[in-house]
Amino acid sequence: QKEVEQDPGPLSVPEGAIVSLNCTYSNSAFQYFMWYRQYSRKGPELLMYTYSSGNKEDGRFTAQVDKSSKYISLFIRDSQPSDSATYLCAMEVTGGGNKLTFGTGTQLKVEL
Amino acid sequence: GAVVSQHPSWVICKSGTSVKIECRSLDFQATTMFWYRQFPKQSLMLMATSNEGSKATYEQGVEKDKFLINHASLTLSTLTVTSAHPEDSSFYICSARDSGGLSTEAFFGQGTRLTVV
């Protein structure tokens, strides 16, 4: 079993839709949770960073963490074609030497 | 935000030759940098942790003699793929964190696409 599970997609939605991306994890030592966006042939860029259960909002993006269920989500409101990319969840253990464990990434396509 | 520059962005080399990839933190110092490998439609897999002034720490299954890492300064780490073979063709990405800052964000380079023919 992988430490972090993420549906690879692809996920196709119409413009303006609400997108829900999810990851589950098995290692209860993960304390920091991140969502990265990666465009084709580019390095990942950080979208959201959180370390506590609950919701964190930033513009059209909301990150949700449920540590009791070992489940994290990223919601994108009013999705745009420019949101089309691969979204990777990443997790880190406290005192883990700054190592990140990534999910496989979900490929998202927002269509006009 | 902080910038990590990776060079080259793509390279094609002949089987048996060596390729060097550079990772630079442009406006911050990084005592630790990370090298990842990404196959198509797969996640980033950590290869090694590069430590300034000391030996790199390799993940299980990564050949340290094949993937040479040098972190000679606080702003530069290099990954050399020695005696490259077609199976080494992949997307290599580095990341770094600001050692002197409060931010815990990991900044990523733009990646290097290596094709071995």
Short mmCIF file of C-alpha atoms in Angstrom, two decimals:
data_model
loop_
_atom_site.label_atom_id
_atom_site.label_comp_id
_atom_site.label_asym_id
_atom_site.label_seq_id
_atom_site.Cartn_x
_atom_site.Cartn_y
_atom_site.Cartn_z
CA GLN A 1 0.00 0.00 0.00
CA LYS A 2 1.32 3.43 -0.94
CA GLU A 3 1.67 5.97 1.84
CA VAL A 4 -0.34 8.50 -0.18
CA GLU A 5 -3.12 7.53 -2.56
CA GLN A 6 -4.50 9.89 -5.19
CA ASP A 7 -6.79 9.19 -8.12
CA PRO A 8 -4.78 9.97 -11.26
CA GLY A 9 -7.83 10.94 -13.29
CA PRO A 10 -8.07 12.41 -15.83
CA LEU A 11 -10.86 14.60 -14.54
CA SER A 12 -12.73 16.72 -17.06
CA VAL A 13 -15.14 19.47 -15.97
CA PRO A 14 -16.89 22.39 -17.65
CA GLU A 15 -15.74 25.93 -17.00
CA GLY A 16 -17.27 27.35 -13.83
CA ALA A 17 -17.67 23.97 -12.12
CA ILE A 18 -16.54 23.22 -8.59
CA VAL A 19 -13.70 20.74 -8.61
CA SER A 20 -12.93 18.36 -5.77
CA LEU A 21 -9.54 16.68 -5.60
CA ASN A 22 -8.71 14.19 -2.88
CA CYS A 23 -5.90 12.23 -1.27
CA THR A 24 -5.85 9.61 1.42
CA TYR A 25 -2.85 8.62 3.46
CA SER A 26 -1.86 5.84 5.80
CA ASN A 27 0.97 7.36 7.82
CA SER A 28 -0.47 9.07 10.88
CA ALA A 29 2.86 10.84 11.40
CA PHE A 30 2.12 13.18 8.49
CA GLN A 31 1.47 16.57 10.03
CA TYR A 32 1.91 19.02 7.13
CA PHE A 33 -0.19 18.90 4.00
CA MET A 34 0.33 20.68 0.72
CA TRP A 35 -1.25 20.94 -2.69
CA TYR A 36 0.91 21.65 -5.72
CA ARG A 37 -0.09 22.50 -9.27
CA GLN A 38 2.09 21.25 -12.10
CA TYR A 39 1.72 22.32 -15.69
CA SER A 40 3.03 20.05 -18.40
CA ARG A 41 6.83 19.88 -18.50
CA LYS A 42 7.18 22.31 -15.58
CA GLY A 43 8.11 22.03 -11.93
CA PRO A 44 5.37 22.00 -9.27
CA GLU A 45 4.21 25.25 -7.68
CA LEU A 46 2.72 25.47 -4.22
CA LEU A 47 -0.99 26.28 -4.04
CA MET A 48 -1.95 25.58 -0.45
CA TYR A 49 -0.19 24.63 2.77
CA THR A 50 -1.86 23.56 6.00
CA TYR A 51 -1.03 21.65 9.15
CA SER A 52 -4.26 21.43 11.08
CA SER A 53 -7.57 19.72 10.55
CA GLY A 54 -10.24 21.95 9.08
CA ASN A 55 -10.53 24.27 6.14
CA LYS A 56 -8.16 26.88 4.74
CA GLU A 57 -9.30 29.21 2.02
CA ASP A 58 -7.26 31.23 -0.48
CA GLY A 59 -9.22 32.87 -3.26
CA ARG A 60 -10.92 30.21 -5.34
CA PHE A 61 -9.04 27.42 -3.55
CA THR A 62 -10.01 25.68 -0.31
CA ALA A 63 -7.87 23.03 1.33
CA GLN A 64 -9.53 20.65 3.75
CA VAL A 65 -7.81 18.27 6.13
CA ASP A 66 -9.42 15.52 8.18
CA LYS A 67 -6.68 13.89 10.22
CA SER A 68 -9.04 11.46 11.91
CA SER A 69 -9.96 9.99 8.53
CA LYS A 70 -6.50 10.57 7.00
CA TYR A 71 -8.13 12.40 4.14
CA ILE A 72 -7.36 15.72 2.49
CA SER A 73 -9.14 17.62 -0.24
CA LEU A 74 -8.64 20.60 -2.50
CA PHE A 75 -11.68 22.42 -3.81
CA ILE A 76 -11.51 24.79 -6.77
CA ARG A 77 -14.46 27.12 -7.23
CA ASP A 78 -15.42 28.73 -10.53
CA SER A 79 -12.88 26.61 -12.39
CA GLN A 80 -11.16 28.17 -15.38
CA PRO A 81 -9.43 26.64 -18.41
CA SER A 82 -6.18 27.99 -16.95
CA ASP A 83 -6.69 25.64 -14.00
CA SER A 84 -6.08 22.71 -16.34
CA ALA A 85 -3.00 21.02 -14.90
CA THR A 86 -1.94 18.13 -12.71
CA TYR A 87 -2.59 18.62 -9.00
CA LEU A 88 -0.32 16.85 -6.57
CA CYS A 89 -0.92 16.42 -2.87
CA ALA A 90 2.19 16.24 -0.69
CA MET A 91 2.75 15.47 2.95
CA GLU A 92 5.51 15.85 5.46
CA VAL A 93 6.35 14.32 8.79
CA THR A 94 7.38 16.62 11.64
CA GLY A 95 11.11 16.32 12.02
CA GLY A 96 11.29 14.33 8.82
CA GLY A 97 14.13 16.31 7.35
CA ASN A 98 11.84 18.35 5.11
CA LYS A 99 11.13 15.32 2.92
CA LEU A 100 7.89 15.45 1.02
CA THR A 101 5.86 12.40 0.05
CA PHE A 102 3.75 13.03 -3.03
CA GLY A 103 0.57 11.51 -4.38
CA THR A 104 0.53 10.43 -8.01
CA GLY A 105 -1.25 13.62 -9.06
CA THR A 106 -4.69 14.15 -10.59
CA GLN A 107 -4.83 15.46 -14.13
CA LEU A 108 -7.54 18.10 -14.43
CA LYS A 109 -8.97 19.54 -17.62
CA VAL A 110 -11.38 22.46 -17.51
CA GLU A 111 -13.24 22.78 -20.78
CA LEU A 112 -14.88 25.85 -22.29
CA GLY B 1 8.56 34.54 -4.21
CA ALA B 2 11.80 32.66 -4.03
CA VAL B 3 13.12 31.22 -7.25
CA VAL B 4 14.91 27.99 -7.95
CA SER B 5 16.57 27.83 -11.33
CA GLN B 6 17.32 24.49 -12.94
CA HIS B 7 19.51 24.07 -15.99
CA PRO B 8 19.28 22.73 -18.62
CA SER B 9 15.53 22.44 -19.11
CA TRP B 10 16.03 19.61 -21.55
CA VAL B 11 18.94 17.53 -22.78
CA ILE B 12 19.45 14.69 -25.21
CA CYS B 13 22.55 12.57 -24.80
CA LYS B 14 24.03 9.40 -26.18
CA SER B 15 23.98 6.21 -24.18
CA GLY B 16 27.13 5.87 -22.09
CA THR B 17 27.78 9.58 -21.66
CA SER B 18 27.31 11.65 -18.52
CA VAL B 19 24.97 14.57 -18.00
CA LYS B 20 25.15 17.28 -15.34
CA ILE B 21 22.06 19.11 -14.13
CA GLU B 22 22.36 22.29 -12.05
CA CYS B 23 19.96 23.57 -9.41
CA ARG B 24 20.41 27.10 -8.08
CA SER B 25 18.54 29.04 -5.44
CA LEU B 26 18.57 32.57 -6.84
CA ASP B 27 17.59 34.75 -3.90
CA PHE B 28 18.00 32.60 -0.83
CA GLN B 29 20.41 30.15 0.72
CA ALA B 30 19.60 26.47 0.95
CA THR B 31 21.63 24.12 3.11
CA THR B 32 19.47 21.29 1.85
CA MET B 33 18.17 20.62 -1.63
CA PHE B 34 16.19 17.67 -2.91
CA TRP B 35 16.35 15.79 -6.19
CA TYR B 36 13.26 14.08 -7.58
CA ARG B 37 12.56 11.95 -10.59
CA GLN B 38 9.21 11.87 -12.34
CA PHE B 39 8.07 9.40 -14.98
CA PRO B 40 5.13 10.28 -17.26
CA LYS B 41 1.84 10.38 -15.39
CA GLN B 42 3.53 9.36 -12.18
CA SER B 43 4.37 11.14 -8.98
CA LEU B 44 7.61 12.74 -7.94
CA MET B 45 9.91 10.18 -6.39
CA LEU B 46 12.58 11.49 -4.06
CA MET B 47 16.00 10.31 -5.18
CA ALA B 48 18.29 12.01 -2.70
CA THR B 49 18.76 14.82 -0.24
CA SER B 50 21.66 17.10 -1.07
CA ASN B 51 23.45 18.59 1.94
CA GLU B 52 25.77 21.56 1.58
CA GLY B 53 29.33 20.62 2.46
CA SER B 54 28.63 16.95 3.10
CA LYS B 55 27.58 13.78 1.36
CA ALA B 56 24.14 13.40 -0.09
CA THR B 57 21.63 11.04 1.46
CA TYR B 58 20.17 8.64 -1.09
CA GLU B 59 16.79 6.96 -0.94
CA GLN B 60 16.55 3.21 -1.01
CA GLY B 61 17.09 1.79 -4.47
CA VAL B 62 18.89 4.82 -5.88
CA GLU B 63 22.42 4.10 -7.07
CA LYS B 64 24.74 6.67 -5.54
CA ASP B 65 27.52 5.88 -8.00
CA LYS B 66 25.22 6.50 -10.91
CA PHE B 67 23.57 9.67 -9.66
CA LEU B 68 26.36 11.83 -8.30
CA ILE B 69 25.29 14.80 -6.21
CA ASN B 70 27.47 17.72 -5.27
CA HIS B 71 26.32 20.61 -3.07
CA ALA B 72 29.38 22.81 -3.00
CA SER B 73 27.73 26.07 -1.98
CA LEU B 74 24.60 27.31 -0.27
CA THR B 75 23.02 28.19 -3.61
CA LEU B 76 24.08 25.37 -5.93
CA SER B 77 23.54 21.64 -6.11
CA THR B 78 24.37 19.49 -9.11
CA LEU B 79 23.15 16.06 -10.16
CA THR B 80 25.33 14.11 -12.59
CA VAL B 81 23.83 11.10 -14.31
CA THR B 82 26.86 8.97 -15.11
CA SER B 83 27.01 6.48 -17.98
CA ALA B 84 23.43 7.28 -18.88
CA HIS B 85 21.22 4.62 -20.44
CA PRO B 86 17.80 4.89 -22.10
CA GLU B 87 16.09 3.75 -18.88
CA ASP B 88 17.48 6.89 -17.19
CA SER B 89 15.33 9.01 -19.50
CA SER B 90 13.00 10.91 -17.20
CA PHE B 91 12.03 14.30 -15.81
CA TYR B 92 14.39 15.38 -13.02
CA ILE B 93 13.30 18.12 -10.61
CA CYS B 94 15.10 19.79 -7.74
CA SER B 95 13.64 21.68 -4.81
CA ALA B 96 15.00 23.86 -2.04
CA ARG B 97 13.83 25.63 1.09
CA ASP B 98 15.10 28.91 2.46
CA SER B 99 17.45 27.90 5.28
CA GLY B 100 17.41 31.31 6.83
CA GLY B 101 13.76 32.16 6.47
CA LEU B 102 10.59 31.39 8.39
CA SER B 103 8.78 30.00 5.37
CA THR B 104 8.58 26.27 5.13
CA GLU B 105 7.62 26.37 1.48
CA ALA B 106 9.62 24.12 -0.83
CA PHE B 107 10.40 25.86 -4.11
CA PHE B 108 10.83 23.74 -7.18
CA GLY B 109 12.96 24.19 -10.24
CA GLN B 110 11.36 24.01 -13.66
CA GLY B 111 12.67 20.50 -14.20
CA THR B 112 15.06 18.89 -16.68
CA ARG B 113 13.83 16.46 -19.27
CA LEU B 114 16.58 13.96 -19.99
CA THR B 115 16.39 11.76 -23.07
CA VAL B 116 19.07 9.16 -23.53
CA VAL B 117 19.33 7.74 -27.05
#
